PDB file of C-alpha atoms and ligand atoms in Angstrom:
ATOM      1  CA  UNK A   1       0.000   0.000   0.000  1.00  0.00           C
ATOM      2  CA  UNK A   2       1.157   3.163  -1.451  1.00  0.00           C
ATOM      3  CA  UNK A   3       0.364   5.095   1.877  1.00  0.00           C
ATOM      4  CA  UNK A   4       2.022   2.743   4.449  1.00  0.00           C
ATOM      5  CA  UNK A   5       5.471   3.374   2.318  1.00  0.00           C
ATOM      6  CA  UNK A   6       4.261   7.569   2.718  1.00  0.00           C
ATOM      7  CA  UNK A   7       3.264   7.183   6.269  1.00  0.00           C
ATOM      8  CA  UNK A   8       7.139   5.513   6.844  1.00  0.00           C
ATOM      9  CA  UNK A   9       8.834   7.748   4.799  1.00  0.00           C
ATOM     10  CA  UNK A  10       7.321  10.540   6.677  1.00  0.00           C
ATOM     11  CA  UNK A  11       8.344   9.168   9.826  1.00  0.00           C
ATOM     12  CA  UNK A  12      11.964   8.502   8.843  1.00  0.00           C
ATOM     13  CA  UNK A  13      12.130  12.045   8.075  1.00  0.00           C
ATOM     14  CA  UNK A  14      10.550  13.044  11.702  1.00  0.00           C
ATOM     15  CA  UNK A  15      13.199  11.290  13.365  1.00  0.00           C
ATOM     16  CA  UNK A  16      16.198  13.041  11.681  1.00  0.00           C
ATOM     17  CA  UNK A  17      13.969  16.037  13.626  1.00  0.00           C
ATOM     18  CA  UNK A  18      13.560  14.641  16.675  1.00  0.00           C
ATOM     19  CA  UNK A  19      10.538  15.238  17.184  1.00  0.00           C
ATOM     20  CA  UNK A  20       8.654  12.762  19.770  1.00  0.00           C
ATOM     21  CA  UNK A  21       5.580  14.357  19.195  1.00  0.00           C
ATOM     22  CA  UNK A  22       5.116  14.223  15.564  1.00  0.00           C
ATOM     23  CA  UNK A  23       6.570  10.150  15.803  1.00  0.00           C
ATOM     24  CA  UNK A  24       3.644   9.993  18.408  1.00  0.00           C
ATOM     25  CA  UNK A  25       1.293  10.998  15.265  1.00  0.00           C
ATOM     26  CA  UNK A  26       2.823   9.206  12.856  1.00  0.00           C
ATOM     27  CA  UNK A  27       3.258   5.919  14.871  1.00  0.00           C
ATOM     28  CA  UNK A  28      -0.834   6.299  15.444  1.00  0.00           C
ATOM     29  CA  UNK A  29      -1.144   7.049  11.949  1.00  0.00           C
ATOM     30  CA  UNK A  30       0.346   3.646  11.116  1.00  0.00           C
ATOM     31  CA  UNK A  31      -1.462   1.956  13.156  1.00  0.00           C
ATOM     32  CA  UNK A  32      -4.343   3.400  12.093  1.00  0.00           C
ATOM     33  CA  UNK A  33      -3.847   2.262   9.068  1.00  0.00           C
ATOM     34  CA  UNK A  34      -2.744  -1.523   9.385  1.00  0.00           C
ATOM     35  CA  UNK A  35      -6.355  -1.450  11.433  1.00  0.00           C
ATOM     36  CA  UNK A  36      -7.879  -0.300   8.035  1.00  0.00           C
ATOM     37  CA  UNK A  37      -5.755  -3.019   5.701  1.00  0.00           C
ATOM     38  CA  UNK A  38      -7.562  -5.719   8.195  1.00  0.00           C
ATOM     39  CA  UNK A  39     -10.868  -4.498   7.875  1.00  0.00           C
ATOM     40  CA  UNK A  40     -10.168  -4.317   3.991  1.00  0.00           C
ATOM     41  CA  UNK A  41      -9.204  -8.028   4.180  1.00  0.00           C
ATOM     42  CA  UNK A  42     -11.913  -8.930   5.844  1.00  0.00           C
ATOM     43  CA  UNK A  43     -14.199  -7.000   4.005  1.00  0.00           C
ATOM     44  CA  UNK A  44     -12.802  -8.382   1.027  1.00  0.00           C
ATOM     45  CA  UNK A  45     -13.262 -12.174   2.267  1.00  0.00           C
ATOM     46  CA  UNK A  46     -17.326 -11.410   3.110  1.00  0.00           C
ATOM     47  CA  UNK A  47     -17.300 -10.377  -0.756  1.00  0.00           C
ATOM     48  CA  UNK A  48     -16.193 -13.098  -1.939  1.00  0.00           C
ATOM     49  CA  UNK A  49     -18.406 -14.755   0.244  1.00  0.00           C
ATOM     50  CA  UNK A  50     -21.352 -13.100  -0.699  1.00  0.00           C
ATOM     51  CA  UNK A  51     -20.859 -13.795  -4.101  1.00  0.00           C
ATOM     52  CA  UNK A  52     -20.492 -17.718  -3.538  1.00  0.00           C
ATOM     53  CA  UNK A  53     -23.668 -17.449  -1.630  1.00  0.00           C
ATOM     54  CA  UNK A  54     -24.796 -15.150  -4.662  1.00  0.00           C
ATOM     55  CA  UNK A  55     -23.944 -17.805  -7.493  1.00  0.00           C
ATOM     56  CA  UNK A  56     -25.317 -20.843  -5.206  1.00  0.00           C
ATOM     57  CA  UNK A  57     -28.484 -18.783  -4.624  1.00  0.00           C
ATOM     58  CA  UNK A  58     -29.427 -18.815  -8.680  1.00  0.00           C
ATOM     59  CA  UNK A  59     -28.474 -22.162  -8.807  1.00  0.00           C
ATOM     60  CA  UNK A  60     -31.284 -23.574  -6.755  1.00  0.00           C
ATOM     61  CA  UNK A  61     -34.713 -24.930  -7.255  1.00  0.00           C
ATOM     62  CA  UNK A  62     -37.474 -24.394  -4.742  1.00  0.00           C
ATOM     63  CA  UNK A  63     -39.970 -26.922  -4.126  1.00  0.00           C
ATOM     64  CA  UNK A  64     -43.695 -26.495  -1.924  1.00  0.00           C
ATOM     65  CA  UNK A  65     -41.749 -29.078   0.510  1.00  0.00           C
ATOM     66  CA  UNK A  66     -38.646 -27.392   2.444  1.00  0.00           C
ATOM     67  CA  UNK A  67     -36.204 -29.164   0.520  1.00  0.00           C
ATOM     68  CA  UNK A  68     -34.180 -27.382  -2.521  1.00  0.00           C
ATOM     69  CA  UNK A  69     -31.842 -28.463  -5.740  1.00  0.00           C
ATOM     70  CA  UNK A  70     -29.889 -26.981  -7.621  1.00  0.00           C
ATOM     71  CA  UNK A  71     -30.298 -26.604 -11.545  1.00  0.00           C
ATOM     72  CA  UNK A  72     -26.795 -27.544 -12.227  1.00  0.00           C
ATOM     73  CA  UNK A  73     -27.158 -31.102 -10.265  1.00  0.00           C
ATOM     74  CA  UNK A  74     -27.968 -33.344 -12.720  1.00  0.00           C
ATOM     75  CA  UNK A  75     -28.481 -36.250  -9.976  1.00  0.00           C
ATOM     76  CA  UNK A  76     -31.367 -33.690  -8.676  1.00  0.00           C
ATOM     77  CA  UNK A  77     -29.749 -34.177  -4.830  1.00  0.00           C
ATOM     78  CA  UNK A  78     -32.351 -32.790  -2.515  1.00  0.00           C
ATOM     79  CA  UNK A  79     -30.853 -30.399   0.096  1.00  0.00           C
ATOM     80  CA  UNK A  80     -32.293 -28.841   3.129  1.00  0.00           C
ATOM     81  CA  UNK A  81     -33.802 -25.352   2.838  1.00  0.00           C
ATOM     82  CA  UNK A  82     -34.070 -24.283   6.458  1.00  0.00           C
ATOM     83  CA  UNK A  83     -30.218 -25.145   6.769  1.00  0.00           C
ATOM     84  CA  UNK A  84     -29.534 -23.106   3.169  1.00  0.00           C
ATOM     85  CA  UNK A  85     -31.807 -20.499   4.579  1.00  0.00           C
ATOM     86  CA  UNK A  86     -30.324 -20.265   8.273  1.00  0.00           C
ATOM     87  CA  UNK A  87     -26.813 -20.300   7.051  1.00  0.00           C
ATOM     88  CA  UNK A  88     -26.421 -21.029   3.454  1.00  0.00           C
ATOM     89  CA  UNK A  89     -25.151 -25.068   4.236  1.00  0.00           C
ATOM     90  CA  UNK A  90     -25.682 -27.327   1.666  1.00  0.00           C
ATOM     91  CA  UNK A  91     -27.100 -30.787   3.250  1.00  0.00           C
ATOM     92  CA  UNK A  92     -28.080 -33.164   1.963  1.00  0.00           C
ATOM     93  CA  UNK A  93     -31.277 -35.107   3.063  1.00  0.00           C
ATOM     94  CA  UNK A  94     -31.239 -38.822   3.908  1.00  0.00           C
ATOM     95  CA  UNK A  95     -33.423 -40.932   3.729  1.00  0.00           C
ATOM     96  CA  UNK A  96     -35.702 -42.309   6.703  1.00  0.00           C
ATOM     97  CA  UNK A  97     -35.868 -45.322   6.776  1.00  0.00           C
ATOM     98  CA  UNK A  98     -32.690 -45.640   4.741  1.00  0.00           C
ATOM     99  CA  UNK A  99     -33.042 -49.373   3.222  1.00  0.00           C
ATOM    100  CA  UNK A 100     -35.660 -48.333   1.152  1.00  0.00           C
ATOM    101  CA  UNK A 101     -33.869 -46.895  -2.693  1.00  0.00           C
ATOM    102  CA  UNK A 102     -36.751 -45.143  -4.001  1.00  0.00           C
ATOM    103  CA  UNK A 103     -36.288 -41.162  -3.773  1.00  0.00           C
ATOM    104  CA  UNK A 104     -39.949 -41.328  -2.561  1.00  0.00           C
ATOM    105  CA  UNK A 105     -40.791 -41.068   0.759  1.00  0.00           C
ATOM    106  CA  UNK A 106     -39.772 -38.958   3.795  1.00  0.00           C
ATOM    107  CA  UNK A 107     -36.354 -37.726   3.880  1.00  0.00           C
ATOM    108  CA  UNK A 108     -34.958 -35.605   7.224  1.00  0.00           C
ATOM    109  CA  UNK A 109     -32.180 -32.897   7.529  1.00  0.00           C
ATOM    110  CA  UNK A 110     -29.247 -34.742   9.917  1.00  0.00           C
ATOM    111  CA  UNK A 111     -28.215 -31.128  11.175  1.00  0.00           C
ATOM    112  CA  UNK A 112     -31.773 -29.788  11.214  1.00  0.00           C
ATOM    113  CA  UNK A 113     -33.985 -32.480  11.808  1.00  0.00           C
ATOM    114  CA  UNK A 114     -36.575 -30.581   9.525  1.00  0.00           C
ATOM    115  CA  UNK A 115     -38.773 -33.366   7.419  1.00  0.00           C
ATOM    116  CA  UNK A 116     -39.513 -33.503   4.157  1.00  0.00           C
ATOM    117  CA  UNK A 117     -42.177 -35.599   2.584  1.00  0.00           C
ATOM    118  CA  UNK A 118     -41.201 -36.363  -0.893  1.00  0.00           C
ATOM    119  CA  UNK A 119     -43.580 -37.713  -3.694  1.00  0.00           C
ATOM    120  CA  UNK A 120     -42.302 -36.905  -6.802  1.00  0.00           C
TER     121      UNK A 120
HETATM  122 ZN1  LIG B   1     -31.318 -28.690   7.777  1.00  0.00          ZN
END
């Protein structure tokens, strides 16, 4: 960052003054802004986030049941909705009873517990 280099060119010069005040200013000025390059970064990282979230969120189906899919699953996987909806987790729902292999049937969230009666 082209002001860090500023900020410690600034206070190289300062100390060929001598002056402990304006290194006070400078020093908080510094850390001022390595507190702002953090918040960047982690500004930054929510983006990037949000825009995962963003490209997940046109990817999906709804359904009248709370379960969802997504477009680009071929395999049509259903997912849980209250767990996308909560905090944008992908699970997928299992089966209850399990031995059964038809899709049909009820399937539950195992984070969730929320049901879903399937009958397509
Ligand atoms: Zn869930």
């Amino acid at each position: 960052m082209k002001l860090y280099e500023t900020i410690q060119d600034a206070y190289k010069l300062a100390q060929t003054y001598n002056d402990p005040e304006l290194l006070g200013k400078l020093m908080d000025v510094r850390g001022q802004i390595l507190d702002i390059q953090e918040e960047l970064m982690d500004l930054r990282q929510e983006v990037e986030n949000l825009r995962k979230i963003q490209a997940i969120e046109s990817d999906i189906e709804r359904h009248d049941e709370p379960y969802i899919t997504l477009k680009s699953d071929g395999n049509k996987i259903l997912r849980c909705a209250t767990c996308w909806d909560r905090k944008h987790e992908l699970i997928q729902l299992q089966k209850t009873p399990p031995q059964f292999n038809h899709v049909m049937g009820t399937h539950e969230c195992p984070i969730c517990k929320t049901k879903v009666n399937y009958t397509k």
